[in-house]
Amino acid sequence: MTTERVNPPGLAPPAGFSHAVVASGTRVVFLAGQTALDGDGKVVGATLPEQFEKALTNLLTALTAAGGTPCDLARVTVYATDVAAYRAHAPELGRLWRKLAGRDYPAMAVVEVVRLWDEEALVELDGFAVLP
């Protein structure tokens, strides 16, 4: 697979995402929404950064099981129950992203939602990847 991150000069410089990702490959992997569930199906982590780290780990675990790597991610959507809190923790969330997924950022969006399926969840991530 090849990916090209496109960040046009006419748009604000991206921080922690790419404006567009051109991906070519032969397989598309759609990743279901992942919250901070542990192996027993319980939400773990009391804080947004703790839950974000677990949710991202879960997303990457699913991607790895499908044969992909973080650099194969083309699109990720983050659903947060409090975007103001997400913004406040953005530097820490960025460090967690780089630690777990590296610096090849997918196209991303953050959307505030009233609540998530797992009522204790503060954040959920879904997305898709393009594999060779």
PDB file of C-alpha atoms in Angstrom:
ATOM      1  CA  MET A   1       0.000   0.000   0.000  1.00  0.00           C
ATOM      2  CA  THR A   2       1.088   3.530  -0.577  1.00  0.00           C
ATOM      3  CA  THR A   3      -0.261   6.545   1.219  1.00  0.00           C
ATOM      4  CA  GLU A   4       0.252  10.176   0.480  1.00  0.00           C
ATOM      5  CA  ARG A   5      -0.593  12.744   3.126  1.00  0.00           C
ATOM      6  CA  VAL A   6      -1.950  15.898   1.465  1.00  0.00           C
ATOM      7  CA  ASN A   7      -1.875  19.167   3.397  1.00  0.00           C
ATOM      8  CA  PRO A   8      -2.528  22.058   0.991  1.00  0.00           C
ATOM      9  CA  PRO A   9      -0.838  25.373   1.759  1.00  0.00           C
ATOM     10  CA  GLY A  10      -4.187  27.208   1.515  1.00  0.00           C
ATOM     11  CA  LEU A  11      -5.527  25.371   4.604  1.00  0.00           C
ATOM     12  CA  ALA A  12      -4.506  25.911   8.207  1.00  0.00           C
ATOM     13  CA  PRO A  13      -1.501  23.758   9.128  1.00  0.00           C
ATOM     14  CA  PRO A  14      -2.735  20.426  10.528  1.00  0.00           C
ATOM     15  CA  ALA A  15      -1.770  19.432  14.054  1.00  0.00           C
ATOM     16  CA  GLY A  16      -2.144  15.734  14.767  1.00  0.00           C
ATOM     17  CA  PHE A  17      -4.029  14.904  11.560  1.00  0.00           C
ATOM     18  CA  SER A  18      -3.759  15.146   7.790  1.00  0.00           C
ATOM     19  CA  HIS A  19      -6.226  17.124   5.683  1.00  0.00           C
ATOM     20  CA  ALA A  20      -6.393  14.310   3.138  1.00  0.00           C
ATOM     21  CA  VAL A  21      -4.879  10.877   2.671  1.00  0.00           C
ATOM     22  CA  VAL A  22      -4.582   9.326  -0.774  1.00  0.00           C
ATOM     23  CA  ALA A  23      -4.316   5.570  -0.285  1.00  0.00           C
ATOM     24  CA  SER A  24      -3.848   2.882  -2.863  1.00  0.00           C
ATOM     25  CA  GLY A  25      -3.862  -0.790  -2.063  1.00  0.00           C
ATOM     26  CA  THR A  26      -5.890  -3.913  -2.501  1.00  0.00           C
ATOM     27  CA  ARG A  27      -7.704  -4.360   0.818  1.00  0.00           C
ATOM     28  CA  VAL A  28      -9.832  -1.986   2.863  1.00  0.00           C
ATOM     29  CA  VAL A  29     -10.294  -2.724   6.557  1.00  0.00           C
ATOM     30  CA  PHE A  30     -13.244  -1.064   8.286  1.00  0.00           C
ATOM     31  CA  LEU A  31     -12.614  -0.733  12.010  1.00  0.00           C
ATOM     32  CA  ALA A  32     -15.556  -0.780  14.397  1.00  0.00           C
ATOM     33  CA  GLY A  33     -15.845   1.830  17.099  1.00  0.00           C
ATOM     34  CA  GLN A  34     -13.590   1.052  20.040  1.00  0.00           C
ATOM     35  CA  THR A  35     -13.971   2.390  23.551  1.00  0.00           C
ATOM     36  CA  ALA A  36     -11.811   1.697  26.595  1.00  0.00           C
ATOM     37  CA  LEU A  37     -13.145  -1.836  27.096  1.00  0.00           C
ATOM     38  CA  ASP A  38     -10.913  -4.420  28.719  1.00  0.00           C
ATOM     39  CA  GLY A  39     -11.007  -8.117  27.858  1.00  0.00           C
ATOM     40  CA  ASP A  40     -13.995  -8.618  30.178  1.00  0.00           C
ATOM     41  CA  GLY A  41     -16.048  -5.908  28.456  1.00  0.00           C
ATOM     42  CA  LYS A  42     -15.655  -3.342  31.238  1.00  0.00           C
ATOM     43  CA  VAL A  43     -14.698   0.284  30.589  1.00  0.00           C
ATOM     44  CA  VAL A  44     -11.341   1.027  32.196  1.00  0.00           C
ATOM     45  CA  GLY A  45      -9.767   4.372  32.990  1.00  0.00           C
ATOM     46  CA  ALA A  46     -11.316   7.239  34.885  1.00  0.00           C
ATOM     47  CA  THR A  47      -9.841  10.044  32.786  1.00  0.00           C
ATOM     48  CA  LEU A  48     -10.151  10.968  29.129  1.00  0.00           C
ATOM     49  CA  PRO A  49      -6.429  10.328  28.426  1.00  0.00           C
ATOM     50  CA  GLU A  50      -6.601   6.899  30.087  1.00  0.00           C
ATOM     51  CA  GLN A  51      -9.679   5.970  28.081  1.00  0.00           C
ATOM     52  CA  PHE A  52      -8.240   7.411  24.855  1.00  0.00           C
ATOM     53  CA  GLU A  53      -5.084   5.313  25.248  1.00  0.00           C
ATOM     54  CA  LYS A  54      -7.105   2.121  25.800  1.00  0.00           C
ATOM     55  CA  ALA A  55      -9.546   2.891  22.954  1.00  0.00           C
ATOM     56  CA  LEU A  56      -6.670   3.589  20.544  1.00  0.00           C
ATOM     57  CA  THR A  57      -4.902   0.428  21.711  1.00  0.00           C
ATOM     58  CA  ASN A  58      -8.096  -1.537  21.018  1.00  0.00           C
ATOM     59  CA  LEU A  59      -8.434   0.033  17.554  1.00  0.00           C
ATOM     60  CA  LEU A  60      -4.821  -0.805  16.727  1.00  0.00           C
ATOM     61  CA  THR A  61      -5.251  -4.347  18.076  1.00  0.00           C
ATOM     62  CA  ALA A  62      -8.155  -4.888  15.669  1.00  0.00           C
ATOM     63  CA  LEU A  63      -6.113  -3.376  12.825  1.00  0.00           C
ATOM     64  CA  THR A  64      -3.111  -5.588  13.591  1.00  0.00           C
ATOM     65  CA  ALA A  65      -5.336  -8.682  13.724  1.00  0.00           C
ATOM     66  CA  ALA A  66      -6.574  -7.765  10.230  1.00  0.00           C
ATOM     67  CA  GLY A  67      -2.993  -7.565   8.983  1.00  0.00           C
ATOM     68  CA  GLY A  68      -2.462  -3.808   9.133  1.00  0.00           C
ATOM     69  CA  THR A  69      -0.213  -1.321  10.884  1.00  0.00           C
ATOM     70  CA  PRO A  70      -0.875   2.215  12.132  1.00  0.00           C
ATOM     71  CA  CYS A  71       0.605   3.727   8.960  1.00  0.00           C
ATOM     72  CA  ASP A  72      -2.170   1.959   6.984  1.00  0.00           C
ATOM     73  CA  LEU A  73      -4.851   4.062   8.690  1.00  0.00           C
ATOM     74  CA  ALA A  74      -6.530   6.334   6.157  1.00  0.00           C
ATOM     75  CA  ARG A  75      -9.349   7.744   8.302  1.00  0.00           C
ATOM     76  CA  VAL A  76     -10.165   7.882  12.031  1.00  0.00           C
ATOM     77  CA  THR A  77     -13.164   9.503  13.666  1.00  0.00           C
ATOM     78  CA  VAL A  78     -13.030  10.339  17.356  1.00  0.00           C
ATOM     79  CA  TYR A  79     -16.345  10.588  19.182  1.00  0.00           C
ATOM     80  CA  ALA A  80     -16.029  12.458  22.476  1.00  0.00           C
ATOM     81  CA  THR A  81     -18.663  13.180  25.088  1.00  0.00           C
ATOM     82  CA  ASP A  82     -16.937  16.493  25.868  1.00  0.00           C
ATOM     83  CA  VAL A  83     -14.992  18.232  23.102  1.00  0.00           C
ATOM     84  CA  ALA A  84     -13.858  20.977  25.489  1.00  0.00           C
ATOM     85  CA  ALA A  85     -12.196  18.319  27.667  1.00  0.00           C
ATOM     86  CA  TYR A  86     -10.737  16.709  24.545  1.00  0.00           C
ATOM     87  CA  ARG A  87      -9.209  20.067  23.565  1.00  0.00           C
ATOM     88  CA  ALA A  88      -7.875  20.611  27.068  1.00  0.00           C
ATOM     89  CA  HIS A  89      -6.121  17.235  26.935  1.00  0.00           C
ATOM     90  CA  ALA A  90      -5.043  17.546  23.274  1.00  0.00           C
ATOM     91  CA  PRO A  91      -1.275  17.769  23.960  1.00  0.00           C
ATOM     92  CA  GLU A  92      -1.369  14.602  26.084  1.00  0.00           C
ATOM     93  CA  LEU A  93      -3.641  12.815  23.601  1.00  0.00           C
ATOM     94  CA  GLY A  94      -1.215  13.745  20.834  1.00  0.00           C
ATOM     95  CA  ARG A  95       1.680  12.242  22.794  1.00  0.00           C
ATOM     96  CA  LEU A  96      -0.334   9.051  23.322  1.00  0.00           C
ATOM     97  CA  TRP A  97      -1.153   8.894  19.596  1.00  0.00           C
ATOM     98  CA  ARG A  98       2.515   9.311  18.613  1.00  0.00           C
ATOM     99  CA  LYS A  99       3.604   6.677  21.165  1.00  0.00           C
ATOM    100  CA  LEU A 100       1.087   4.099  19.901  1.00  0.00           C
ATOM    101  CA  ALA A 101       0.538   4.987  16.228  1.00  0.00           C
ATOM    102  CA  GLY A 102       3.470   7.142  15.161  1.00  0.00           C
ATOM    103  CA  ARG A 103       3.458  10.339  13.125  1.00  0.00           C
ATOM    104  CA  ASP A 104       1.796   9.140   9.909  1.00  0.00           C
ATOM    105  CA  TYR A 105      -1.500  10.800  10.746  1.00  0.00           C
ATOM    106  CA  PRO A 106      -4.717   9.735   9.016  1.00  0.00           C
ATOM    107  CA  ALA A 107      -7.460  12.105   7.988  1.00  0.00           C
ATOM    108  CA  MET A 108      -9.351  12.692  11.240  1.00  0.00           C
ATOM    109  CA  ALA A 109     -12.397  14.318  12.755  1.00  0.00           C
ATOM    110  CA  VAL A 110     -13.483  14.826  16.362  1.00  0.00           C
ATOM    111  CA  VAL A 111     -17.235  14.819  16.944  1.00  0.00           C
ATOM    112  CA  GLU A 112     -19.027  15.580  20.203  1.00  0.00           C
ATOM    113  CA  VAL A 113     -21.795  13.155  21.088  1.00  0.00           C
ATOM    114  CA  VAL A 114     -24.337  13.124  23.895  1.00  0.00           C
ATOM    115  CA  ARG A 115     -23.304   9.645  24.996  1.00  0.00           C
ATOM    116  CA  LEU A 116     -21.720   6.468  23.710  1.00  0.00           C
ATOM    117  CA  TRP A 117     -22.953   2.865  23.663  1.00  0.00           C
ATOM    118  CA  ASP A 118     -20.834   2.095  26.718  1.00  0.00           C
ATOM    119  CA  GLU A 119     -22.330   4.644  29.120  1.00  0.00           C
ATOM    120  CA  GLU A 120     -19.106   5.055  31.134  1.00  0.00           C
ATOM    121  CA  ALA A 121     -17.088   5.713  27.976  1.00  0.00           C
ATOM    122  CA  LEU A 122     -15.769   9.223  27.381  1.00  0.00           C
ATOM    123  CA  VAL A 123     -14.317   8.553  23.927  1.00  0.00           C
ATOM    124  CA  GLU A 124     -14.695   6.137  21.009  1.00  0.00           C
ATOM    125  CA  LEU A 125     -12.563   5.754  17.879  1.00  0.00           C
ATOM    126  CA  ASP A 126     -13.423   4.135  14.558  1.00  0.00           C
ATOM    127  CA  GLY A 127     -11.912   4.286  11.123  1.00  0.00           C
ATOM    128  CA  PHE A 128     -10.630   2.453   8.120  1.00  0.00           C
ATOM    129  CA  ALA A 129      -7.282   1.401   6.733  1.00  0.00           C
ATOM    130  CA  VAL A 130      -6.047   0.488   3.267  1.00  0.00           C
ATOM    131  CA  LEU A 131      -3.691  -2.505   3.153  1.00  0.00           C
ATOM    132  CA  PRO A 132      -1.480  -3.773   0.317  1.00  0.00           C
TER     133      PRO A 132
END
